[in-house]
Amino acid sequence: MDYNQLFTEMGIESQKIEAKGAVASYIPELHRVDPWKFGLHLTTIDNKNYGLGDCNEKFSIQSIAKVLILALAFELEDDKLWSRVGVEPSGTPFNSLVQLEYEKGIPRNPFINAGALVICDILVTRLKDPKQEFIDYVRNISGNRSIDYCQETAESEKSAGYKNTALISLMKSYGNIVNDIDVVLDFYFYLCSIEMTCKELSQEFLFLAANGINPLTNSRIVSPIKSKRINSIMQLCGFYDEAGEFSFRVGLPGKSGVGGGIIAIHPGKYSIAVWSPKLNKRGNSYKGMKILEFFTTRAESSIF
Ligand code: GLU
């Protein structure tokens, strides 16, 4: 499909959609972002690129990076991973403590904070220099050396990381965290601070649209079955307690972050990234969800 015409329409539509909601304020550094930023970028598996607005400006991808730690940990651990974290939707906010106590320190899925902290614990065990090795892994996926952590954002989140400290302490008490909690938290805050543009993000995630191979670099990132499984977890768990709403409106596997970014995948076709910092009450980009709904409806291109 030629998306040029549709992108022209989306430029007009994006101006009509009022950006409701508010920029995340619990991480001081994120609160400084211009709320009116808006970028969108689509990359097809045959490397056609379509961009709009601020699609070449870096922003904090936050929880979207949880998909990439999952990909790496899944490669290293295979199905052993699932004894420490589940694959069920949580139906609770991203940083909720409630379920974790009932379920004895085993998080529902890898995309709520508790689950990502367990994945970080696994990587701290498996890697000698987790921060360096992980950022190298991320850069190699799309062959992009400019991808990096943002130290200010990581330190800013650390200074206000009370909920994450509570989550990891609770899991440690149930024996589901092996390493020192400060070391795991440090890795977690840094991974959430990674910055990318919408264009970089859509290129980074293209491997999940192409059965685990990044068509841009021709390198295999994960096996086809792992690619299938990561997509299915995104479909069911990528938007916290709004995963059903995203599926209902957009109909693609995806993952959001509190920086206002969303990545969505159409297996076999494309990946699409959007950034609009104002979040709805569930912590997902308000305008980002609306424009993706417009896109999959007009393009008649959801997985359903
Ligand atoms: N760094 C954020 C936190 O731990 C990630 C949450 C998100 O993007 O959903 O609170």
Short mmCIF file of C-alpha atoms and ligand atoms in Angstrom, two decimals:
data_model
loop_
_atom_site.label_atom_id
_atom_site.label_comp_id
_atom_site.label_asym_id
_atom_site.label_seq_id
_atom_site.Cartn_x
_atom_site.Cartn_y
_atom_site.Cartn_z
CA MET A 1 0.00 0.00 0.00
CA ASP A 2 1.14 3.56 -0.69
CA TYR A 3 0.66 5.43 2.54
CA ASN A 4 1.53 8.89 1.14
CA GLN A 5 -2.07 9.98 0.66
CA LEU A 6 -3.09 8.63 4.04
CA PHE A 7 -0.22 10.43 5.78
CA THR A 8 -1.36 13.70 4.22
CA GLU A 9 -4.84 13.06 5.65
CA MET A 10 -3.35 12.13 9.01
CA GLY A 11 -1.46 15.42 9.13
CA ILE A 12 -4.83 17.21 8.84
CA GLU A 13 -6.55 14.83 11.27
CA SER A 14 -3.79 15.17 13.86
CA GLN A 15 -4.46 18.89 14.05
CA LYS A 16 -8.14 18.27 14.66
CA ILE A 17 -7.54 15.89 17.56
CA GLU A 18 -7.37 17.89 20.74
CA ALA A 19 -4.46 16.65 22.89
CA LYS A 20 -6.28 16.07 26.16
CA GLY A 21 -4.69 14.82 29.37
CA ALA A 22 -1.46 15.76 31.11
CA VAL A 23 2.27 15.16 30.81
CA ALA A 24 3.58 12.64 33.39
CA SER A 25 4.56 14.60 36.48
CA TYR A 26 5.82 11.93 38.88
CA ILE A 27 9.20 11.84 37.10
CA PRO A 28 10.47 15.44 37.42
CA GLU A 29 12.50 15.37 34.17
CA LEU A 30 9.52 14.18 32.10
CA HIS A 31 7.41 17.06 33.33
CA ARG A 32 9.68 19.50 31.47
CA VAL A 33 8.74 18.15 28.04
CA ASP A 34 6.74 20.37 25.67
CA PRO A 35 3.19 18.91 25.90
CA TRP A 36 2.34 19.89 22.32
CA LYS A 37 4.96 17.79 20.59
CA PHE A 38 3.58 15.35 18.06
CA GLY A 39 5.43 12.89 15.84
CA LEU A 40 4.49 9.82 13.84
CA HIS A 41 6.55 7.42 11.77
CA LEU A 42 5.77 4.24 9.88
CA THR A 43 8.36 1.80 8.50
CA THR A 44 7.25 -1.08 6.30
CA ILE A 45 9.12 -4.38 6.22
CA ASP A 46 10.37 -3.47 2.74
CA ASN A 47 11.83 -0.27 4.25
CA LYS A 48 9.41 2.35 3.01
CA ASN A 49 9.30 5.23 5.48
CA TYR A 50 6.56 7.77 6.13
CA GLY A 51 6.89 10.49 8.77
CA LEU A 52 4.87 13.37 10.22
CA GLY A 53 5.52 16.26 12.61
CA ASP A 54 8.27 15.89 15.23
CA CYS A 55 9.15 12.39 14.06
CA ASN A 56 12.89 13.10 14.10
CA GLU A 57 13.04 14.45 17.65
CA LYS A 58 14.30 12.22 20.46
CA PHE A 59 12.04 11.55 23.43
CA SER A 60 12.05 9.29 26.47
CA ILE A 61 10.70 5.90 25.40
CA GLN A 62 10.17 4.78 29.03
CA SER A 63 8.23 1.50 29.25
CA ILE A 64 8.53 0.79 25.55
CA ALA A 65 12.06 -0.39 26.41
CA LYS A 66 10.48 -3.20 28.47
CA VAL A 67 9.83 -5.03 25.19
CA LEU A 68 13.53 -4.95 24.36
CA ILE A 69 14.67 -6.32 27.75
CA LEU A 70 12.08 -9.04 27.34
CA ALA A 71 13.47 -9.94 23.90
CA LEU A 72 16.99 -10.24 25.32
CA ALA A 73 16.00 -12.14 28.48
CA PHE A 74 13.80 -14.51 26.44
CA GLU A 75 16.78 -15.29 24.20
CA LEU A 76 18.94 -16.02 27.24
CA GLU A 77 16.45 -17.95 29.39
CA ASP A 78 13.99 -19.51 26.94
CA ASP A 79 10.86 -20.81 28.64
CA LYS A 80 12.49 -20.84 32.09
CA LEU A 81 11.55 -17.18 32.13
CA TRP A 82 7.90 -17.98 32.73
CA SER A 83 8.48 -19.47 36.17
CA ARG A 84 9.23 -15.95 37.43
CA VAL A 85 6.78 -13.80 35.48
CA GLY A 86 3.37 -14.52 33.91
CA VAL A 87 1.77 -13.68 30.56
CA GLU A 88 -1.67 -12.56 31.71
CA PRO A 89 -3.09 -9.04 31.50
CA SER A 90 -3.03 -7.34 34.89
CA GLY A 91 -6.04 -5.03 34.61
CA THR A 92 -4.23 -2.80 37.10
CA PRO A 93 -2.13 0.37 36.75
CA PHE A 94 1.50 -0.02 35.65
CA ASN A 95 2.93 0.47 39.13
CA SER A 96 0.26 -1.28 41.21
CA LEU A 97 1.33 -3.21 44.31
CA VAL A 98 -1.99 -4.87 45.08
CA GLN A 99 -1.92 -7.99 42.88
CA LEU A 100 1.68 -8.69 43.72
CA GLU A 101 0.89 -9.49 47.32
CA TYR A 102 -2.02 -11.81 46.46
CA GLU A 103 0.12 -13.58 43.88
CA LYS A 104 3.15 -14.04 46.13
CA GLY A 105 5.63 -11.84 44.30
CA ILE A 106 5.09 -13.28 40.77
CA PRO A 107 4.13 -10.38 38.46
CA ARG A 108 1.28 -10.89 36.00
CA ASN A 109 3.36 -10.00 32.94
CA PRO A 110 6.71 -8.48 31.88
CA PHE A 111 5.23 -5.08 30.92
CA ILE A 112 3.95 -3.89 34.27
CA ASN A 113 6.74 -2.39 36.36
CA ALA A 114 6.98 -5.40 38.68
CA GLY A 115 7.44 -7.75 35.72
CA ALA A 116 10.07 -5.53 34.12
CA LEU A 117 11.95 -5.40 37.42
CA VAL A 118 12.11 -9.21 37.45
CA ILE A 119 13.41 -9.18 33.87
CA CYS A 120 16.04 -6.62 34.94
CA ASP A 121 17.04 -8.91 37.82
CA ILE A 122 17.53 -11.76 35.32
CA LEU A 123 19.70 -9.57 33.08
CA VAL A 124 21.75 -8.34 36.06
CA THR A 125 22.47 -12.01 36.80
CA ARG A 126 23.24 -12.95 33.19
CA LEU A 127 25.25 -9.95 31.96
CA LYS A 128 28.66 -8.78 33.23
CA ASP A 129 28.01 -5.11 32.51
CA PRO A 130 24.21 -4.89 32.12
CA LYS A 131 23.91 -1.21 31.15
CA GLN A 132 26.64 -1.34 28.51
CA GLU A 133 25.68 -4.74 27.11
CA PHE A 134 22.01 -3.83 26.94
CA ILE A 135 22.54 -0.54 25.10
CA ASP A 136 24.87 -2.35 22.67
CA TYR A 137 22.10 -4.91 22.09
CA VAL A 138 19.56 -2.13 21.43
CA ARG A 139 21.93 -0.35 19.02
CA ASN A 140 22.66 -3.55 17.12
CA ILE A 141 18.99 -4.36 16.60
CA SER A 142 18.59 -1.46 14.18
CA GLY A 143 22.26 -0.69 13.51
CA ASN A 144 21.84 2.73 15.12
CA ARG A 145 24.80 3.88 17.25
CA SER A 146 23.12 7.14 18.28
CA ILE A 147 20.64 5.43 20.63
CA ASP A 148 21.55 6.12 24.26
CA TYR A 149 20.37 6.46 27.84
CA CYS A 150 19.56 9.91 29.22
CA GLN A 151 21.37 10.20 32.53
CA GLU A 152 19.27 13.19 33.71
CA THR A 153 16.02 11.27 33.21
CA ALA A 154 17.38 8.14 34.90
CA GLU A 155 18.65 10.07 37.93
CA SER A 156 15.44 12.10 38.06
CA GLU A 157 13.35 8.94 38.19
CA LYS A 158 15.67 7.44 40.79
CA SER A 159 15.12 10.49 43.01
CA ALA A 160 11.37 9.84 42.97
CA GLY A 161 11.31 6.05 42.57
CA TYR A 162 9.33 5.18 45.70
CA LYS A 163 6.75 2.91 44.04
CA ASN A 164 9.37 0.94 42.14
CA THR A 165 11.39 0.55 45.36
CA ALA A 166 8.27 -0.76 47.07
CA LEU A 167 7.54 -3.21 44.23
CA ILE A 168 11.04 -4.64 44.15
CA SER A 169 11.25 -4.89 47.95
CA LEU A 170 7.99 -6.83 48.05
CA MET A 171 9.23 -9.24 45.38
CA LYS A 172 12.55 -9.64 47.18
CA SER A 173 10.62 -10.67 50.30
CA TYR A 174 8.98 -13.45 48.25
CA GLY A 175 12.34 -14.58 46.84
CA ASN A 176 11.62 -13.43 43.25
CA ILE A 177 14.54 -10.96 43.15
CA VAL A 178 18.01 -12.47 43.40
CA ASN A 179 20.33 -9.47 43.19
CA ASP A 180 20.84 -6.37 45.30
CA ILE A 181 17.73 -4.23 44.81
CA ASP A 182 19.69 -0.99 44.29
CA VAL A 183 21.67 -2.56 41.45
CA VAL A 184 18.50 -3.84 39.74
CA LEU A 185 16.68 -0.52 40.22
CA ASP A 186 19.63 1.41 38.78
CA PHE A 187 19.52 -0.75 35.64
CA TYR A 188 15.72 -0.36 35.44
CA PHE A 189 15.81 3.46 35.70
CA TYR A 190 18.48 3.65 33.01
CA LEU A 191 16.61 1.40 30.62
CA CYS A 192 13.48 3.55 31.03
CA SER A 193 15.54 6.63 30.17
CA ILE A 194 16.48 5.48 26.64
CA GLU A 195 15.69 8.09 24.02
CA MET A 196 14.70 7.56 20.40
CA THR A 197 12.87 9.44 17.68
CA CYS A 198 9.65 8.02 16.22
CA LYS A 199 11.62 7.04 13.11
CA GLU A 200 14.26 5.24 15.17
CA LEU A 201 11.61 3.54 17.25
CA SER A 202 9.71 2.20 14.26
CA GLN A 203 12.96 0.92 12.74
CA GLU A 204 14.06 -0.64 16.05
CA PHE A 205 10.84 -2.65 16.37
CA LEU A 206 10.59 -3.80 12.76
CA PHE A 207 11.94 -7.24 13.74
CA LEU A 208 8.62 -7.96 15.44
CA ALA A 209 6.85 -7.28 12.13
CA ALA A 210 9.17 -9.65 10.28
CA ASN A 211 9.17 -12.87 12.30
CA GLY A 212 12.17 -11.87 14.41
CA ILE A 213 14.51 -10.63 11.66
CA ASN A 214 15.25 -6.94 11.27
CA PRO A 215 14.90 -6.47 7.50
CA LEU A 216 17.01 -3.29 7.63
CA THR A 217 20.13 -5.06 8.88
CA ASN A 218 19.12 -8.57 7.86
CA SER A 219 19.99 -9.86 11.30
CA ARG A 220 17.95 -12.30 13.36
CA ILE A 221 17.00 -10.80 16.72
CA VAL A 222 14.65 -13.52 18.01
CA SER A 223 13.22 -16.76 16.62
CA PRO A 224 9.83 -16.69 14.84
CA ILE A 225 8.12 -18.32 17.82
CA LYS A 226 9.58 -15.77 20.23
CA SER A 227 8.51 -12.97 17.92
CA LYS A 228 4.98 -14.41 17.94
CA ARG A 229 4.97 -14.62 21.72
CA ILE A 230 6.32 -11.12 22.30
CA ASN A 231 3.65 -9.73 19.96
CA SER A 232 0.94 -11.63 21.80
CA ILE A 233 2.08 -10.27 25.17
CA MET A 234 2.05 -6.76 23.68
CA GLN A 235 -1.47 -7.35 22.40
CA LEU A 236 -2.76 -8.37 25.82
CA CYS A 237 -0.55 -6.43 28.23
CA GLY A 238 1.02 -3.48 26.40
CA PHE A 239 -1.27 -0.77 27.76
CA TYR A 240 -1.67 -1.61 31.45
CA ASP A 241 -5.34 -1.49 32.39
CA GLU A 242 -6.24 -0.12 28.95
CA ALA A 243 -4.98 -3.04 26.84
CA GLY A 244 -8.57 -3.95 25.89
CA GLU A 245 -9.32 -0.40 24.79
CA PHE A 246 -6.20 -0.22 22.59
CA SER A 247 -7.03 -3.58 21.05
CA PHE A 248 -10.65 -2.52 20.49
CA ARG A 249 -9.76 0.83 18.90
CA VAL A 250 -6.46 0.15 17.11
CA GLY A 251 -6.28 -3.63 16.78
CA LEU A 252 -2.51 -4.08 16.77
CA PRO A 253 0.01 -5.41 19.28
CA GLY A 254 1.67 -2.40 20.88
CA LYS A 255 3.42 -0.90 23.86
CA SER A 256 3.14 2.53 25.41
CA GLY A 257 5.41 4.53 27.70
CA VAL A 258 4.73 7.38 30.11
CA GLY A 259 6.92 9.64 27.94
CA GLY A 260 3.91 9.69 25.56
CA GLY A 261 5.29 7.23 23.01
CA ILE A 262 3.51 4.23 21.51
CA ILE A 263 4.91 1.55 19.22
CA ALA A 264 2.48 -0.69 17.34
CA ILE A 265 3.26 -3.65 15.08
CA HIS A 266 1.43 -5.18 12.16
CA PRO A 267 3.11 -8.59 11.81
CA GLY A 268 4.04 -9.15 8.19
CA LYS A 269 3.61 -5.48 7.26
CA TYR A 270 5.00 -2.59 9.32
CA SER A 271 5.76 -0.97 12.63
CA ILE A 272 4.43 2.47 13.51
CA ALA A 273 5.56 4.82 16.28
CA VAL A 274 3.77 7.87 17.63
CA TRP A 275 4.72 10.46 20.25
CA SER A 276 2.41 12.93 21.98
CA PRO A 277 3.35 13.58 25.65
CA LYS A 278 -0.07 14.29 27.13
CA LEU A 279 -1.34 11.13 28.80
CA ASN A 280 -4.88 9.98 29.55
CA LYS A 281 -5.86 8.80 33.05
CA ARG A 282 -4.46 5.33 32.41
CA GLY A 283 -1.00 6.68 31.53
CA ASN A 284 -1.23 6.20 27.74
CA SER A 285 -0.79 8.94 25.14
CA TYR A 286 -4.25 10.44 24.48
CA LYS A 287 -3.59 11.74 21.00
CA GLY A 288 -1.30 8.82 20.16
CA MET A 289 -4.12 6.33 20.64
CA LYS A 290 -6.57 8.47 18.66
CA ILE A 291 -4.30 8.88 15.64
CA LEU A 292 -3.45 5.18 15.56
CA GLU A 293 -7.16 4.38 15.65
CA PHE A 294 -7.65 6.73 12.69
CA PHE A 295 -4.73 5.10 10.86
CA THR A 296 -5.77 1.45 11.21
CA THR A 297 -9.40 2.31 10.43
CA ARG A 298 -8.60 4.31 7.28
CA ALA A 299 -5.90 1.91 6.08
CA GLU A 300 -8.18 -1.07 6.92
CA SER A 301 -5.06 -2.53 8.41
CA SER A 302 -5.43 -4.04 11.84
CA ILE A 303 -4.76 -7.69 12.66
CA PHE A 304 -8.51 -8.32 13.01
N1 GLU B 1 9.88 4.60 34.22
C1 GLU B 1 8.45 4.49 34.40
C2 GLU B 1 8.13 3.97 35.78
O1 GLU B 1 8.75 3.07 36.25
C3 GLU B 1 7.93 3.57 33.35
C4 GLU B 1 6.46 3.51 33.34
C5 GLU B 1 5.87 3.60 31.96
O2 GLU B 1 6.43 4.10 31.02
O3 GLU B 1 4.76 3.12 31.84
O4 GLU B 1 7.29 4.47 36.43
#
